[in-house]
PDB file of C-alpha atoms in Angstrom:
ATOM      1  CA  ASP A   1      -0.322  -0.004  -0.056  1.00 42.00           C
ATOM      2  CA  GLY A   2       2.985   2.235   1.095  1.00 47.00           C
ATOM      3  CA  ALA A   3       5.261   1.553  -2.274  1.00 50.00           C
ATOM      4  CA  GLU A   4       2.490   1.781  -4.451  1.00 49.00           C
ATOM      5  CA  GLY A   5       0.179   5.473  -3.338  1.00 52.00           C
ATOM      6  CA  ASN A   6       3.713   6.964  -3.259  1.00 56.00           C
ATOM      7  CA  ARG A   7       4.424   6.314  -7.220  1.00 61.00           C
ATOM      8  CA  GLY A   8       4.041   9.427  -9.709  1.00 64.00           C
ATOM      9  CA  VAL A   9       3.024  11.897  -5.840  1.00 64.00           C
ATOM     10  CA  LYS A  10       5.931  14.318  -5.665  1.00 76.00           C
ATOM     11  CA  ARG A  11       6.003  16.301  -2.345  1.00 80.00           C
ATOM     12  CA  ARG A  12       7.415  19.164  -1.800  1.00 88.00           C
ATOM     13  CA  LEU A  13      10.891  18.774   0.769  1.00 85.00           C
ATOM     14  CA  SER A  14      10.961  20.827   3.745  1.00 91.00           C
ATOM     15  CA  PRO A  15      14.253  23.782   3.845  1.00 90.00           C
ATOM     16  CA  GLU A  16      15.873  21.268   6.396  1.00 93.00           C
ATOM     17  CA  GLU A  17      14.852  18.092   4.547  1.00 91.00           C
ATOM     18  CA  ALA A  18      16.410  19.631   1.442  1.00 92.00           C
ATOM     19  CA  ALA A  19      19.100  20.713   2.828  1.00 93.00           C
ATOM     20  CA  ALA A  20      20.198  17.899   4.361  1.00 94.00           C
ATOM     21  CA  LEU A  21      19.771  16.442   0.775  1.00 94.00           C
ATOM     22  CA  ARG A  22      22.007  18.926  -0.339  1.00 95.00           C
ATOM     23  CA  ALA A  23      24.368  18.057   1.918  1.00 96.00           C
ATOM     24  CA  ALA A  24      24.292  14.370   1.356  1.00 96.00           C
ATOM     25  CA  GLN A  25      24.384  14.715  -2.257  1.00 96.00           C
ATOM     26  CA  GLN A  26      27.636  17.139  -1.621  1.00 97.00           C
ATOM     27  CA  GLU A  27      29.315  14.847   0.616  1.00 96.00           C
ATOM     28  CA  VAL A  28      28.487  11.921  -2.033  1.00 97.00           C
ATOM     29  CA  GLU A  29      30.211  14.023  -4.755  1.00 97.00           C
ATOM     30  CA  GLU A  30      32.729  14.568  -2.460  1.00 97.00           C
ATOM     31  CA  ALA A  31      33.184  11.014  -1.715  1.00 97.00           C
ATOM     32  CA  GLU A  32      33.273  10.167  -5.671  1.00 97.00           C
ATOM     33  CA  ALA A  33      35.565  13.281  -6.344  1.00 97.00           C
ATOM     34  CA  HIS A  34      37.500  11.839  -3.270  1.00 97.00           C
ATOM     35  CA  ARG A  35      38.109   8.272  -4.506  1.00 97.00           C
ATOM     36  CA  GLU A  36      38.688   9.274  -8.040  1.00 97.00           C
ATOM     37  CA  ARG A  37      41.573  10.944  -7.317  1.00 97.00           C
ATOM     38  CA  ASN A  38      42.530   7.875  -5.081  1.00 97.00           C
ATOM     39  CA  TYR A  39      42.242   5.778  -8.209  1.00 97.00           C
ATOM     40  CA  GLN A  40      43.854   8.461  -9.898  1.00 97.00           C
ATOM     41  CA  ALA A  41      46.904   8.526  -7.705  1.00 97.00           C
ATOM     42  CA  TRP A  42      47.229   4.913  -7.492  1.00 97.00           C
ATOM     43  CA  LEU A  43      47.280   4.570 -11.065  1.00 97.00           C
ATOM     44  CA  ALA A  44      49.831   7.155 -11.405  1.00 97.00           C
ATOM     45  CA  GLU A  45      51.464   5.150  -8.867  1.00 97.00           C
ATOM     46  CA  LYS A  46      51.223   2.180 -10.802  1.00 97.00           C
ATOM     47  CA  ASP A  47      52.792   3.681 -13.641  1.00 97.00           C
ATOM     48  CA  MET A  48      55.900   4.963 -11.963  1.00 97.00           C
ATOM     49  CA  GLU A  49      56.453   1.683 -10.552  1.00 97.00           C
ATOM     50  CA  THR A  50      56.532  -0.103 -14.249  1.00 97.00           C
ATOM     51  CA  LYS A  51      58.561   3.117 -15.768  1.00 97.00           C
ATOM     52  CA  GLN A  52      60.543   2.127 -12.752  1.00 97.00           C
ATOM     53  CA  LYS A  53      61.171  -1.310 -13.105  1.00 97.00           C
ATOM     54  CA  GLU A  54      61.404  -1.085 -17.264  1.00 97.00           C
ATOM     55  CA  GLU A  55      64.561   1.453 -16.360  1.00 97.00           C
ATOM     56  CA  GLU A  56      66.346  -0.866 -14.180  1.00 97.00           C
ATOM     57  CA  LYS A  57      65.864  -4.352 -16.349  1.00 97.00           C
ATOM     58  CA  LYS A  58      66.907  -1.721 -19.140  1.00 97.00           C
ATOM     59  CA  LYS A  59      69.901  -0.738 -17.041  1.00 97.00           C
ATOM     60  CA  LYS A  60      70.382  -4.630 -16.320  1.00 97.00           C
ATOM     61  CA  GLU A  61      70.434  -5.833 -19.778  1.00 97.00           C
ATOM     62  CA  LYS A  62      72.932  -2.701 -20.762  1.00 97.00           C
ATOM     63  CA  GLU A  63      75.168  -4.460 -18.096  1.00 97.00           C
ATOM     64  CA  GLU A  64      75.220  -7.402 -18.778  1.00 97.00           C
ATOM     65  CA  ASP A  65      75.515  -6.870 -22.464  1.00 97.00           C
ATOM     66  CA  GLU A  66      78.123  -4.525 -21.699  1.00 97.00           C
ATOM     67  CA  ILE A  67      79.873  -7.523 -19.873  1.00 97.00           C
ATOM     68  CA  VAL A  68      79.432  -9.813 -22.451  1.00 98.00           C
ATOM     69  CA  GLU A  69      80.921  -7.533 -24.657  1.00 97.00           C
ATOM     70  CA  LYS A  70      84.137  -7.186 -22.521  1.00 97.00           C
ATOM     71  CA  PHE A  71      84.192 -10.985 -22.157  1.00 97.00           C
ATOM     72  CA  ASN A  72      83.924 -11.219 -25.562  1.00 98.00           C
ATOM     73  CA  HIS A  73      86.937  -8.683 -26.104  1.00 97.00           C
ATOM     74  CA  LEU A  74      88.789 -10.378 -23.376  1.00 98.00           C
ATOM     75  CA  ALA A  75      88.395 -13.774 -25.264  1.00 97.00           C
ATOM     76  CA  LYS A  76      89.596 -12.630 -28.360  1.00 97.00           C
ATOM     77  CA  GLU A  77      92.871 -10.794 -26.832  1.00 98.00           C
ATOM     78  CA  ARG A  78      93.498 -14.569 -25.251  1.00 97.00           C
ATOM     79  CA  ASP A  79      92.916 -16.073 -28.740  1.00 97.00           C
ATOM     80  CA  LEU A  80      94.706 -13.512 -30.335  1.00 97.00           C
ATOM     81  CA  ALA A  81      97.956 -14.010 -27.561  1.00 98.00           C
ATOM     82  CA  PHE A  82      98.190 -17.688 -27.626  1.00 98.00           C
ATOM     83  CA  LYS A  83      98.099 -17.526 -32.005  1.00 98.00           C
ATOM     84  CA  GLN A  84     101.093 -14.982 -31.151  1.00 98.00           C
ATOM     85  CA  TRP A  85     102.441 -16.964 -28.535  1.00 98.00           C
ATOM     86  CA  GLN A  86     102.296 -20.231 -30.744  1.00 98.00           C
ATOM     87  CA  ALA A  87     103.551 -18.735 -33.970  1.00 97.00           C
ATOM     88  CA  LYS A  88     106.773 -18.192 -31.699  1.00 97.00           C
ATOM     89  CA  LYS A  89     107.007 -21.230 -30.189  1.00 97.00           C
ATOM     90  CA  LYS A  90     106.548 -22.633 -33.739  1.00 97.00           C
ATOM     91  CA  GLN A  91     109.270 -19.679 -35.052  1.00 97.00           C
ATOM     92  CA  ALA A  92     111.767 -20.480 -31.776  1.00 97.00           C
ATOM     93  CA  LYS A  93     111.434 -24.168 -32.980  1.00 97.00           C
ATOM     94  CA  GLN A  94     112.300 -23.633 -36.957  1.00 97.00           C
ATOM     95  CA  GLU A  95     115.253 -21.498 -35.706  1.00 97.00           C
ATOM     96  CA  GLU A  96     116.319 -24.146 -33.100  1.00 97.00           C
ATOM     97  CA  VAL A  97     116.260 -26.567 -36.147  1.00 97.00           C
ATOM     98  CA  GLN A  98     117.870 -24.294 -38.480  1.00 97.00           C
ATOM     99  CA  ARG A  99     121.086 -23.633 -36.001  1.00 96.00           C
ATOM    100  CA  ALA A 100     120.994 -27.693 -35.517  1.00 97.00           C
ATOM    101  CA  ARG A 101     121.233 -28.034 -38.869  1.00 96.00           C
ATOM    102  CA  ARG A 102     123.886 -25.327 -39.646  1.00 96.00           C
ATOM    103  CA  LEU A 103     126.018 -27.332 -36.289  1.00 96.00           C
ATOM    104  CA  GLN A 104     125.509 -30.800 -38.293  1.00 96.00           C
ATOM    105  CA  VAL A 105     126.355 -28.860 -41.050  1.00 96.00           C
ATOM    106  CA  ARG A 106     129.599 -27.760 -39.818  1.00 96.00           C
ATOM    107  CA  LEU A 107     130.487 -30.803 -37.546  1.00 95.00           C
ATOM    108  CA  ASP A 108     130.208 -33.131 -40.973  1.00 95.00           C
ATOM    109  CA  GLN A 109     132.505 -30.747 -42.697  1.00 94.00           C
ATOM    110  CA  GLU A 110     134.916 -30.660 -39.599  1.00 93.00           C
ATOM    111  CA  ALA A 111     134.957 -34.563 -39.449  1.00 92.00           C
ATOM    112  CA  ALA A 112     136.058 -34.203 -43.725  1.00 92.00           C
ATOM    113  CA  MET A 113     138.250 -31.804 -42.793  1.00 90.00           C
ATOM    114  CA  ARG A 114     139.821 -33.919 -40.398  1.00 88.00           C
ATOM    115  CA  LYS A 115     139.505 -37.082 -41.860  1.00 86.00           C
ATOM    116  CA  LYS A 116     141.211 -35.567 -45.125  1.00 85.00           C
ATOM    117  CA  ASN A 117     143.913 -34.440 -42.746  1.00 85.00           C
ATOM    118  CA  SER A 118     143.795 -37.332 -41.316  1.00 86.00           C
ATOM    119  CA  MET A 119     144.655 -38.922 -44.396  1.00 85.00           C
ATOM    120  CA  LYS A 120     146.774 -36.128 -45.423  1.00 83.00           C
ATOM    121  CA  ASP A 121     148.723 -36.768 -42.421  1.00 84.00           C
ATOM    122  CA  LYS A 122     148.928 -40.864 -43.045  1.00 84.00           C
ATOM    123  CA  VAL A 123     149.789 -40.059 -47.016  1.00 85.00           C
ATOM    124  CA  VAL A 124     152.551 -37.983 -45.718  1.00 85.00           C
ATOM    125  CA  LYS A 125     153.715 -40.412 -43.109  1.00 84.00           C
ATOM    126  CA  LEU A 126     153.840 -43.027 -45.292  1.00 81.00           C
ATOM    127  CA  ALA A 127     155.753 -41.436 -47.842  1.00 84.00           C
ATOM    128  CA  LYS A 128     158.385 -39.907 -45.542  1.00 83.00           C
ATOM    129  CA  GLU A 129     159.005 -44.148 -44.370  1.00 82.00           C
ATOM    130  CA  THR A 130     159.332 -45.027 -47.766  1.00 79.00           C
ATOM    131  CA  ALA A 131     161.201 -42.105 -48.034  1.00 72.00           C
ATOM    132  CA  TRP A 132     163.589 -43.015 -45.156  1.00 68.00           C
ATOM    133  CA  VAL A 133     163.673 -46.546 -46.193  1.00 64.00           C
ATOM    134  CA  SER A 134     164.145 -45.462 -49.564  1.00 60.00           C
ATOM    135  CA  LYS A 135     167.643 -43.638 -48.300  1.00 56.00           C
TER     136      LYS A 135
END
């Protein structure tokens, strides 16, 4: 009876009721505005956190890239130094072989000279003996 009876009927509010209604509407509007400000502040804070995380991620990736770059550079330097060491070692070995060959040639020549001189001495000795005997 009460709900159906009030339908379509507009009653004039008393000044106190109108003031209370306006105050309630103002409270609702202020609460909604406050909620909206809080929501916008929360969104801004989340956006800032996201940007900060992205910046930290980029910074970390950059640092990792620099570390990898330095490591690769050091690896290249190490490889180059190893190749240079191998080349020096090979060259030293070749020089040692050449020295050994030259020494062997010299020793062979000296041995040949000694043998030749020895034969010469024998021939001279034999010739002297022969000459002594023939006297």
